[in-house]
XYZ file of C-alpha atoms in Angstrom:
714
model
C 32.755 6.947 31.348
C 34.448 3.552 31.174
C 32.014 0.584 31.534
C 33.404 -2.763 32.282
C 31.857 -5.080 29.728
C 33.260 -8.468 30.816
C 34.480 -9.254 27.322
C 34.635 -12.698 26.040
C 37.524 -14.659 24.483
C 35.690 -17.909 24.589
C 35.662 -20.332 21.744
C 32.455 -20.381 19.623
C 29.723 -22.318 21.448
C 28.849 -25.479 19.687
C 27.896 -25.956 16.063
C 26.055 -22.690 15.652
C 29.268 -20.837 15.751
C 31.260 -23.196 13.631
C 33.148 -21.751 10.759
C 31.320 -23.767 8.163
C 27.829 -22.623 9.125
C 27.834 -19.127 7.587
C 29.252 -20.631 4.273
C 26.566 -23.340 4.259
C 23.773 -20.672 4.816
C 25.249 -18.641 1.965
C 25.390 -21.666 -0.269
C 21.754 -22.567 0.456
C 20.641 -19.055 -0.452
C 22.700 -19.096 -3.692
C 20.912 -22.430 -4.671
C 17.554 -20.838 -3.649
C 18.264 -17.749 -5.702
C 19.040 -19.779 -8.707
C 15.494 -21.169 -8.666
C 13.512 -18.157 -7.496
C 15.084 -15.193 -9.363
C 13.888 -16.456 -12.801
C 10.415 -16.942 -11.298
C 10.431 -13.409 -9.882
C 10.342 -11.944 -13.456
C 7.091 -13.786 -14.188
C 5.053 -11.910 -11.508
C 4.044 -9.200 -13.946
C 2.631 -11.884 -16.287
C -0.123 -12.799 -13.613
C -1.012 -9.233 -12.463
C -4.560 -7.978 -13.391
C -6.209 -4.590 -12.907
C -9.698 -5.626 -14.242
C -12.478 -4.730 -11.960
C -14.088 -8.016 -12.651
C -11.020 -9.825 -11.131
C -10.963 -7.421 -8.274
C -14.639 -7.650 -7.206
C -16.092 -10.541 -5.496
C -18.081 -13.061 -7.730
C -21.235 -12.037 -5.850
C -21.173 -8.434 -6.996
C -23.876 -7.689 -9.528
C -21.374 -5.897 -11.945
C -19.075 -8.946 -11.720
C -22.095 -11.185 -12.910
C -22.626 -8.804 -15.847
C -18.879 -8.951 -16.808
C -18.750 -12.729 -16.559
C -21.955 -12.993 -18.689
C -20.583 -10.657 -21.245
C -17.489 -12.675 -21.519
C -19.410 -15.856 -22.011
C -21.412 -14.650 -24.902
C -20.220 -14.861 -28.527
C -17.532 -12.170 -29.178
C -16.723 -11.894 -25.437
C -16.860 -8.704 -23.399
C -16.712 -5.271 -25.096
C -14.433 -2.407 -24.502
C -16.462 0.776 -24.985
C -14.729 3.766 -26.581
C -16.435 7.121 -27.188
C -15.169 9.372 -30.020
C -15.874 13.089 -29.443
C -15.316 15.406 -32.445
C -15.791 19.170 -31.885
C -15.004 22.516 -33.612
C -15.337 25.868 -31.770
C -17.085 27.493 -34.771
C -19.427 24.563 -35.411
C -19.148 21.305 -37.380
C -18.771 21.777 -41.077
C -20.021 19.402 -43.868
C -16.555 18.186 -44.278
C -16.270 17.540 -40.542
C -19.563 15.481 -40.576
C -18.369 13.443 -43.534
C -15.024 12.800 -41.803
C -16.930 11.545 -38.669
C -19.066 9.194 -40.775
C -16.075 7.891 -42.595
C -14.166 7.247 -39.417
C -17.084 5.316 -37.907
C -17.458 3.138 -41.139
C -13.715 2.364 -41.163
C -13.445 1.501 -37.547
C -16.698 -0.463 -37.466
C -15.429 -2.540 -40.359
C -12.157 -3.142 -38.580
C -13.769 -3.880 -35.262
C -17.229 -5.251 -36.126
C -19.613 -4.731 -33.273
C -21.688 -7.584 -31.911
C -24.783 -5.555 -32.633
C -25.358 -2.139 -34.236
C -25.975 -0.393 -31.010
C -27.382 2.969 -31.752
C -28.889 2.074 -35.134
C -32.515 1.976 -33.914
C -35.339 4.416 -33.473
C -32.909 6.907 -31.835
C -31.082 7.453 -35.105
C -27.824 6.544 -36.738
C -24.680 5.637 -34.854
C -23.186 9.061 -35.028
C -24.758 11.865 -33.087
C -24.715 15.620 -33.638
C -24.856 17.823 -30.578
C -27.765 20.268 -30.132
C -25.392 23.244 -30.345
C -24.022 21.972 -33.727
C -20.386 22.134 -32.391
C -19.652 18.479 -31.719
C -20.295 14.918 -33.010
C -19.848 11.561 -31.411
C -20.124 7.938 -31.752
C -19.618 4.899 -29.556
C -17.517 1.958 -30.639
C -17.730 -1.341 -28.879
C -14.617 -3.420 -29.418
C -14.529 -7.047 -28.341
C -11.878 -8.078 -25.823
C -10.774 -10.660 -28.339
C -8.865 -7.775 -30.062
C -6.832 -7.166 -26.908
C -6.819 -5.086 -23.788
C -7.723 -1.517 -23.809
C -4.145 -0.448 -23.539
C -3.237 -2.054 -26.825
C -6.363 -0.885 -28.577
C -6.682 2.813 -27.807
C -3.493 3.837 -29.446
C -4.387 2.394 -32.888
C -7.928 3.805 -32.453
C -6.499 7.300 -32.027
C -4.058 6.861 -34.963
C -6.858 5.740 -37.169
C -8.716 8.964 -36.600
C -5.813 11.395 -37.220
C -6.888 12.006 -40.756
C -9.259 14.821 -40.348
C -9.722 18.510 -41.498
C -7.647 21.118 -39.815
C -9.324 22.668 -36.730
C -11.389 19.518 -36.077
C -10.459 18.374 -32.537
C -10.991 14.747 -31.364
C -10.789 13.070 -27.887
C -11.071 9.252 -27.695
C -12.648 8.671 -24.341
C -15.036 6.239 -22.681
C -14.562 3.599 -20.084
C -12.033 1.525 -22.060
C -9.998 4.586 -22.970
C -9.697 5.458 -19.346
C -8.686 1.973 -18.493
C -6.168 2.097 -21.340
C -4.572 5.347 -20.111
C -4.670 3.963 -16.571
C -2.881 0.811 -17.692
C -0.221 2.922 -19.438
C 0.527 4.606 -16.079
C 1.394 1.238 -14.663
C 3.623 0.182 -17.517
C 6.949 -0.457 -16.137
C 5.919 0.564 -12.668
C 7.457 -2.441 -10.903
C 10.862 -1.691 -12.409
C 10.545 1.983 -11.599
C 9.567 1.406 -8.072
C 12.271 -1.209 -7.656
C 15.028 1.084 -8.986
C 13.852 4.200 -7.177
C 13.625 2.243 -3.930
C 17.178 0.840 -4.354
C 18.562 4.351 -4.869
C 16.657 5.802 -1.864
C 17.750 2.980 0.512
C 21.352 3.156 -0.811
C 21.584 6.838 -0.024
C 20.067 6.405 3.477
C 22.309 3.464 4.288
C 25.327 5.393 3.210
C 24.376 8.337 5.390
C 23.504 6.093 8.305
C 26.746 4.061 8.334
C 29.143 6.557 6.673
C 31.105 3.573 5.468
C 32.059 2.981 1.833
C 31.158 -0.797 2.021
C 28.771 -1.531 4.916
C 25.729 -0.045 3.175
C 26.119 -2.549 0.311
C 25.546 -5.602 2.317
C 22.034 -5.036 3.599
C 21.096 -3.627 0.172
C 22.156 -6.834 -1.656
C 20.431 -9.038 1.019
C 17.191 -7.163 0.856
C 17.297 -7.170 -2.874
C 17.608 -11.008 -2.734
C 14.638 -11.025 -0.261
C 12.554 -8.860 -2.654
C 13.290 -11.094 -5.684
C 12.490 -14.208 -3.552
C 9.202 -12.606 -2.407
C 8.155 -11.858 -5.978
C 8.825 -15.435 -6.936
C 6.934 -16.700 -3.940
C 3.985 -14.506 -4.694
C 4.022 -15.816 -8.284
C 3.845 -19.346 -7.078
C 0.944 -18.288 -4.736
C -0.947 -16.906 -7.669
C -0.394 -20.076 -9.769
C -1.145 -22.366 -6.938
C -4.027 -20.640 -5.077
C -5.420 -18.249 -7.574
C -4.936 -15.080 -5.468
C -5.421 -11.735 -7.113
C -2.357 -9.512 -7.688
C -2.793 -6.101 -9.242
C -0.099 -3.611 -10.167
C -0.775 -1.620 -6.957
C -0.153 -4.687 -4.717
C 2.947 -5.637 -6.708
C 4.392 -2.111 -6.154
C 3.483 -2.345 -2.441
C 5.265 -5.740 -2.179
C 8.616 -4.144 -3.297
C 8.194 -1.185 -0.911
C 7.276 -3.365 2.036
C 10.242 -5.882 1.626
C 12.770 -3.092 1.183
C 11.329 -1.042 4.062
C 11.039 -3.748 6.747
C 14.196 -5.690 5.474
C 16.189 -2.644 5.952
C 14.720 -2.027 9.327
C 15.622 -5.518 10.493
C 19.201 -4.952 9.080
C 19.494 -1.673 11.065
C 18.419 -3.314 14.333
C 20.688 -6.363 13.919
C 23.770 -4.349 12.926
C 23.242 -2.079 15.985
C 23.255 -5.144 18.359
C 26.077 -6.770 16.433
C 28.216 -3.664 16.765
C 27.544 -3.707 20.597
C 28.508 -7.346 20.915
C 31.729 -6.950 18.849
C 33.037 -4.697 21.736
C 32.471 -7.572 24.148
C 33.425 -10.699 22.151
C 36.571 -11.129 20.238
C 35.217 -13.907 17.951
C 32.849 -12.518 15.356
C 30.722 -15.667 15.287
C 30.273 -15.506 19.019
C 29.444 -11.860 18.724
C 26.834 -12.583 16.054
C 25.192 -15.324 18.179
C 24.809 -12.946 21.018
C 23.476 -10.272 18.646
C 20.890 -12.572 17.329
C 19.813 -13.587 20.749
C 19.295 -9.960 21.665
C 17.760 -8.626 18.392
C 15.935 -11.707 16.875
C 13.056 -11.964 19.424
C 12.069 -8.426 18.810
C 12.494 -8.699 15.026
C 10.463 -12.062 14.986
C 7.749 -10.515 17.116
C 7.603 -7.488 14.828
C 7.306 -9.679 11.823
C 4.720 -11.881 13.414
C 2.577 -8.830 14.191
C 2.725 -7.441 10.742
C 2.029 -10.916 9.300
C -0.864 -11.566 11.551
C -2.237 -8.115 10.694
C -1.895 -8.741 6.940
C -3.510 -12.035 6.997
C -6.626 -10.534 8.523
C -7.069 -9.102 5.081
C -8.075 -12.629 3.933
C -11.523 -11.996 5.428
C -12.085 -9.118 2.860
C -14.522 -9.554 -0.001
C -12.537 -7.378 -2.421
C -10.175 -9.689 -4.184
C -7.350 -7.138 -4.427
C -7.686 -6.473 -0.711
C -7.831 -10.117 0.364
C -4.877 -10.814 -2.067
C -2.692 -8.275 -0.405
C -2.782 -10.360 2.768
C -0.866 -13.427 1.573
C 1.196 -11.130 -0.766
C 2.347 -8.889 1.963
C 2.849 -11.769 4.349
C 5.093 -13.577 1.891
C 7.096 -10.324 1.497
C 7.535 -9.923 5.297
C 8.471 -13.546 5.841
C 11.067 -13.523 2.967
C 12.613 -10.430 4.486
C 12.629 -11.920 7.944
C 14.300 -15.157 6.889
C 16.867 -13.500 4.730
C 17.844 -10.881 7.337
C 18.182 -13.586 10.199
C 20.010 -16.033 7.991
C 21.754 -14.749 4.935
C 22.543 -11.290 6.293
C 24.248 -12.591 9.564
C 26.126 -15.178 7.544
C 27.567 -12.586 5.136
C 28.554 -10.246 7.988
C 30.326 -13.038 9.815
C 32.299 -14.062 6.688
C 33.377 -10.541 6.040
C 34.417 -9.999 9.765
C 34.962 -6.708 11.488
C 36.537 -4.982 8.439
C 33.073 -4.440 6.947
C 32.656 -1.642 9.380
C 35.660 0.227 8.103
C 36.569 3.007 8.875
C 34.600 2.744 12.279
C 35.569 -0.698 13.152
C 34.406 -1.773 16.617
C 37.308 -2.965 18.714
C 37.209 -5.757 21.258
C 38.089 -4.254 24.659
C 37.871 -4.919 28.373
C 36.283 -1.397 28.749
C 33.998 0.320 26.261
C 33.784 4.074 26.417
C 30.059 5.163 26.055
C 29.509 8.764 25.362
C 26.350 10.678 26.399
C 23.873 10.689 23.568
C 20.926 12.562 22.205
C 18.384 9.899 23.171
C 19.743 9.759 26.780
C 19.344 13.443 27.114
C 15.835 13.362 25.636
C 14.920 10.658 28.193
C 16.145 12.697 31.052
C 14.044 15.628 29.853
C 11.006 13.537 29.538
C 11.580 12.211 33.016
C 11.647 15.681 34.426
C 8.570 16.826 32.389
C 6.473 13.740 31.881
C 3.084 15.521 32.080
C 4.270 18.188 29.611
C 5.568 15.501 27.280
C 2.271 13.560 27.412
C -0.059 16.431 27.079
C 2.112 18.163 24.419
C 2.257 15.029 22.367
C -1.482 14.563 22.495
C -1.904 18.196 21.584
C 0.176 17.917 18.403
C -1.686 14.738 17.414
C -5.044 16.309 18.159
C -4.289 19.343 15.987
C -3.333 17.132 13.157
C -6.417 14.949 13.557
C -8.600 18.093 12.937
C -7.752 17.688 9.216
C -10.209 14.744 9.118
C -12.900 17.472 8.835
C -11.556 18.255 5.310
C -12.385 16.671 1.963
C -12.520 12.906 2.544
C -14.934 12.167 -0.198
C -14.296 9.339 -2.648
C -11.939 10.094 -5.444
C -13.456 9.619 -9.030
C -11.568 7.328 -11.475
C -11.160 10.294 -13.819
C -9.388 12.273 -11.062
C -6.750 9.588 -10.511
C -4.267 11.185 -12.888
C -1.902 13.942 -11.973
C -2.013 15.120 -15.612
C -5.406 14.517 -17.236
C -4.918 12.217 -20.315
C -7.066 12.476 -23.397
C -9.707 10.051 -21.960
C -10.383 12.346 -19.072
C -10.486 15.598 -21.024
C -12.860 13.842 -23.539
C -15.441 13.253 -20.802
C -15.334 17.015 -20.006
C -15.958 17.779 -23.753
C -18.619 15.167 -23.901
C -20.494 16.782 -21.104
C -20.258 20.210 -22.544
C -21.791 19.263 -25.893
C -23.830 16.175 -24.916
C -24.943 16.852 -21.240
C -27.546 14.210 -21.658
C -24.718 11.533 -22.139
C -22.438 12.710 -19.332
C -22.088 9.352 -17.612
C -20.387 6.056 -18.408
C -22.779 3.573 -20.102
C -24.453 0.825 -18.009
C -25.147 -2.694 -19.291
C -28.264 -4.557 -18.293
C -28.820 -8.196 -19.032
C -32.399 -9.628 -18.892
C -34.225 -12.621 -20.272
C -35.236 -11.958 -23.861
C -38.979 -12.168 -23.163
C -38.752 -9.265 -20.736
C -36.428 -7.041 -22.686
C -39.087 -4.653 -23.900
C -40.672 -4.288 -20.501
C -37.357 -3.674 -18.855
C -36.363 -1.253 -21.519
C -39.584 0.897 -20.930
C -38.976 0.847 -17.064
C -35.362 1.942 -17.532
C -36.308 4.779 -19.868
C -38.719 6.012 -17.281
C -36.121 6.019 -14.402
C -34.900 9.402 -13.338
C -31.280 10.048 -14.315
C -31.399 7.895 -17.475
C -30.711 9.736 -20.743
C -30.816 7.121 -23.293
C -31.615 3.307 -23.190
C -30.834 1.289 -26.323
C -31.773 -2.401 -26.823
C -28.847 -4.696 -27.968
C -28.332 -8.188 -29.021
C -29.983 -11.398 -27.915
C -27.890 -14.384 -27.360
C -27.391 -17.396 -25.085
C -30.774 -16.883 -23.488
C -29.985 -13.201 -22.505
C -30.767 -9.808 -24.019
C -28.831 -6.688 -23.284
C -29.605 -3.058 -22.972
C -27.142 -0.123 -23.061
C -28.021 2.688 -20.724
C -26.546 6.252 -20.639
C -26.908 8.171 -17.365
C -27.108 11.986 -17.477
C -24.763 12.675 -14.655
C -20.893 12.704 -14.642
C -19.077 9.449 -14.060
C -18.445 8.213 -10.551
C -20.467 11.016 -8.986
C -22.989 10.540 -6.183
C -25.722 11.430 -8.669
C -24.610 8.852 -11.186
C -24.355 6.142 -8.405
C -27.873 7.082 -7.289
C -29.023 6.543 -10.793
C -27.441 3.076 -10.971
C -29.111 2.228 -7.702
C -32.531 3.399 -8.990
C -32.119 1.331 -12.099
C -31.146 -1.713 -10.178
C -34.149 -1.339 -7.870
C -36.568 -0.896 -10.797
C -35.395 -3.901 -12.914
C -35.059 -6.105 -9.836
C -38.754 -5.539 -9.404
C -39.617 -7.190 -12.720
C -40.427 -10.726 -11.723
C -38.983 -13.346 -14.002
C -36.666 -10.924 -15.862
C -33.564 -11.942 -13.802
C -32.296 -8.487 -14.706
C -28.752 -7.365 -13.566
C -26.944 -4.081 -14.022
C -23.254 -3.719 -14.651
C -20.828 -1.452 -16.479
C -17.720 0.549 -15.411
C -19.399 2.920 -13.064
C -21.486 0.097 -11.561
C -18.177 -1.806 -10.968
C -16.693 1.301 -9.234
C -19.891 1.595 -7.125
C -19.728 -2.050 -6.132
C -16.006 -1.579 -5.348
C -16.703 1.285 -3.096
C -19.589 -0.597 -1.319
C -17.463 -3.682 -0.861
C -14.488 -1.650 0.468
C -16.649 -0.007 2.941
C -17.984 -3.354 4.148
C -14.421 -4.688 4.350
C -13.245 -1.780 6.522
C -15.947 -2.519 9.133
C -14.794 -6.097 9.169
C -11.034 -6.002 8.783
C -10.202 -2.997 11.074
C -11.641 -4.380 14.321
C -10.055 -7.911 13.441
C -6.614 -6.294 12.896
C -6.805 -4.352 16.098
C -7.790 -7.531 18.065
C -5.104 -9.749 16.476
C -2.336 -7.166 16.987
C -3.515 -6.674 20.560
C -3.262 -10.275 21.272
C 0.296 -10.603 19.747
C 1.443 -7.686 21.860
C -0.178 -9.240 24.980
C 1.767 -12.504 24.344
C 4.966 -10.811 23.665
C 4.922 -8.419 26.689
C 3.042 -10.835 28.904
C 0.864 -8.002 30.114
C -2.579 -6.348 29.493
C -1.984 -2.646 30.225
C 1.142 -2.195 28.117
C -0.527 -3.593 24.866
C -3.599 -1.489 25.410
C -1.498 1.706 25.914
C 0.653 0.835 22.901
C -2.395 0.156 20.664
C -4.111 3.477 21.885
C -1.030 5.493 20.835
C -0.953 3.790 17.464
C -4.683 4.516 16.762
C -4.241 8.193 17.839
C -1.193 8.432 15.633
C -3.060 7.020 12.652
C -5.878 9.586 13.200
C -3.340 12.381 13.223
C -1.424 11.070 10.169
C -4.727 10.758 8.284
C -5.931 14.159 9.335
C -2.642 15.872 8.479
C -2.470 14.147 5.139
C -6.055 15.077 4.197
C -5.152 18.768 4.820
C -2.137 18.437 2.535
C -4.096 16.590 -0.167
C -6.961 19.056 -0.092
C -5.423 22.424 0.447
C -1.813 22.066 -0.947
C -1.970 19.309 -3.648
C -5.603 20.031 -4.739
C -6.691 16.420 -4.908
C -10.407 16.001 -5.436
C -10.955 13.196 -2.798
C -9.463 10.132 -1.206
C -9.219 6.957 -3.107
C -11.569 4.233 -1.633
C -8.670 1.881 -1.016
C -6.453 4.381 0.806
C -8.028 4.300 4.333
C -7.808 0.597 4.768
C -4.347 0.305 3.280
C -2.949 3.118 5.352
C -4.625 1.730 8.492
C -3.178 -1.708 7.768
C 0.347 -0.388 7.264
C 0.452 2.199 9.972
C -1.014 0.084 12.650
C 1.129 -3.016 11.912
C 4.305 -0.896 11.216
C 3.652 1.543 13.956
C 3.346 -1.275 16.450
C 6.617 -2.535 15.161
C 8.581 0.308 16.636
C 6.715 0.125 19.868
C 7.666 -3.552 20.005
C 11.363 -2.742 19.603
C 11.150 -0.166 22.298
C 8.776 -2.050 24.688
C 10.644 -5.364 24.421
C 13.929 -3.685 25.327
C 12.223 -1.762 28.168
C 10.900 -4.963 29.524
C 14.422 -6.558 29.321
C 15.850 -3.502 31.157
C 13.039 -3.348 33.713
C 14.142 -6.636 35.137
C 17.490 -4.965 36.185
C 16.640 -1.248 36.523
C 12.968 -0.989 37.329
C 10.254 0.417 35.122
C 11.222 4.018 34.895
C 14.944 3.560 34.476
C 14.310 0.573 32.199
C 12.261 2.554 29.845
C 14.753 5.416 29.660
C 17.626 2.940 29.192
C 15.672 1.317 26.351
C 15.026 4.734 24.750
C 18.710 5.641 25.013
C 19.818 2.298 23.587
C 17.233 2.030 20.735
C 16.378 5.586 19.915
C 18.950 6.074 17.239
C 18.456 2.799 15.376
C 14.753 2.878 15.595
C 14.563 6.493 14.301
C 16.901 5.505 11.403
C 14.591 2.640 10.730
C 11.622 4.849 10.685
C 13.412 7.221 8.297
C 14.263 4.336 5.927
C 10.752 2.936 5.972
C 9.119 6.339 5.429
C 11.588 7.066 2.621
C 10.652 3.743 0.846
C 6.938 4.445 1.082
C 7.678 7.964 -0.128
C 8.822 6.467 -3.424
C 5.175 6.045 -4.286
C 4.787 9.788 -4.354
C 7.006 9.916 -7.440
C 4.386 8.046 -9.509
C 1.839 9.925 -11.615
C -1.193 8.426 -9.939
C -3.068 10.181 -7.151
C -4.035 6.916 -5.266
C -0.396 5.752 -4.999
C 0.727 9.280 -4.013
C -1.943 9.204 -1.276
C -0.890 5.824 0.077
C 2.796 6.776 -0.107
C 2.501 10.158 1.638
C 0.077 9.026 4.199
C 2.154 5.972 5.295
C 5.404 7.830 5.119
C 4.095 10.783 7.172
C 2.551 8.410 9.709
C 5.753 6.388 10.099
C 7.757 9.548 10.792
C 5.116 10.771 13.230
C 5.190 7.446 15.003
C 8.963 7.153 15.062
C 9.785 10.741 16.012
C 6.964 11.636 18.403
C 4.818 8.826 19.545
C 7.567 6.206 20.157
C 10.284 8.761 21.141
C 8.210 10.909 23.465
C 4.696 9.814 24.107
C 5.176 6.095 24.899
C 8.111 6.845 27.384
C 6.186 9.612 28.952
C 3.067 7.462 29.399
C 5.296 4.590 30.801
C 6.864 6.880 33.383
C 3.466 8.212 34.418
C 1.889 4.761 34.725
C 4.902 3.222 36.348
C 5.139 -0.522 37.130
C 1.438 -0.933 36.602
C 2.212 -0.787 32.835
C 3.219 -4.417 33.107
C 0.057 -5.627 34.919
C -0.703 -8.363 35.571
C 2.830 -9.765 35.073
C 5.199 -10.061 37.971
C 7.037 -6.900 37.020
C 3.927 -4.984 38.059
C 4.374 -5.993 41.747
C 6.327 -3.864 44.108
C 8.657 -6.762 45.077
C 9.634 -7.231 41.494
C 11.044 -3.749 41.195
C 14.764 -3.117 42.081
C 15.394 -0.832 45.108
C 15.905 2.143 42.772
C 12.877 1.175 40.782
C 10.299 3.593 39.386
C 11.178 6.508 41.671
C 11.803 9.944 40.166
C 15.289 10.209 38.852
C 17.957 12.471 40.625
C 20.264 14.622 38.573
C 23.167 12.235 38.948
C 20.957 9.281 37.848
C 19.928 11.272 34.704
C 23.537 11.877 33.910
C 24.307 8.172 34.382
C 21.511 7.315 31.915
C 22.820 9.753 29.405
C 26.060 7.710 29.399
């Protein structure tokens, strides 16, 4: 079907289309890159994964960590050496254990001889005679756990044949966890580049066009890293390795989405305008408002995280917002400038030609829209049915994931805890550290020893007006039983008037993190919903449409979460959901899910003015279906990069967000939202003027005849 397009041969309007403007923009970006790219490499130097940096200063375990750090020798890293022999420990084995302890204690002198008291020597023999163990506290002045655990394991290699050893304990787990994150930024960056490259080549089927958005998004990503580095130095926000990886994923995902949307509009306008600068101006006028609104929604949602108490969560707010803004500015300035300079030939071999008549062929999305129009109730109920079935998965295992279960392949530190519990069931948990005033140390010690769930309590050093006590729970680390023991110990020691006792340690830090995250969820989630709803209302100048769109996004999130839990539990065999996953997934899926609804709804509102609500929505679906689905596939693929990493938490976040984005792009935005709009009719725009009967064109929201459906397909 030939459509008269009223092509334009006019000269570029004003200075915006001047030939020098694209070159000026490119020059400014080159100058900016010269400054920012060197700074981007410094981001890894300011990342931290210490729990004390993640938790709020008000958390009890944070106070313990700060106090430990302030005392002579600094905070300790606790390692546990577990030796075992299936046939029982021999005299040579015992002598080896004693020798190893003496050597290591001389190399890393402890602040106090913890264990050398009434409970016996520092080395301990299991009751079954098959294992020995000792605890080594190494001051943080010797380095981080990752740099210490390797030399410790090497120092204990000299032992009799058949004597097995696992170096475990809180610091060993931290060291193995840090090793997983080594080079993760580069791995994520390179993997994301490869994935986006493949998808762009498949999307454009051009040997050159794919390269331009990839380079510009890469520039945006490096600029975002540099910006975040400056934010850390200037405002002290907390950036951990997880947030650093998410920054790369986010910039590449949304930046590529913006590129796809702009190229789609630019390709359209090139048919109608001979001058490429004029075509780009019209493309920006058409695409930029939706892109800016999308970015504003995501940024507003991310900044809601600033109210969170958990530093890593609140830090993700400005980190993610900086990434989105860098992607937005790059894709609306540098990207158009490069496209204009390169001209039409960048689309080779499918170069869009300027013509007085453009042939538009029937498309998949036009046919889908016609089908939805005929069976709008079926489409609505069918969509809700699919989402409801997926949401049933929420009845699965949504319990908290233990730190030891974070690894896909259990390292030595994790297997060591299993061996420790087998031979020393009374020392199954991670040690707690209690600080109290010296005058009350004995009283607090007696109370702690009598607390259910406590295996051993050992007095430590007295320094700086404080005395410490090391406490070993009987239950496995990060279990409900161990957390209950920590709560009982805290309640008991807090009751000692004047002692000012506080309880910390690795498991206490994990408990405080879980409690803080739960509190943050109750505060952040409603705030994000409210802010995103307001942004939608301002964009669409309506009340009903934003409420409908938000409802679909929430239902989509529940379905994505339920389906993911089913996969995690029954297929992958994960032992729970990391505490950070629900809030992160909600944040990304709500903000990014609303993105695609914004692209569709803003185009539908534009078309409604000419065609009426029903035909306007179907026209919008036909026009945006392909590009939005491509954008969804790219964004899902970038988040899916996280599933290639050997850490359960990142796999869960990557899979859940990728699955949710696909669900939203392929079902919610493509079927459910158009079907609901057709059912509600012009009232979807209430209370704007578009909701009034007089605002509808004569062929407004009436059911479409067959010939009208055919026209829409074209």
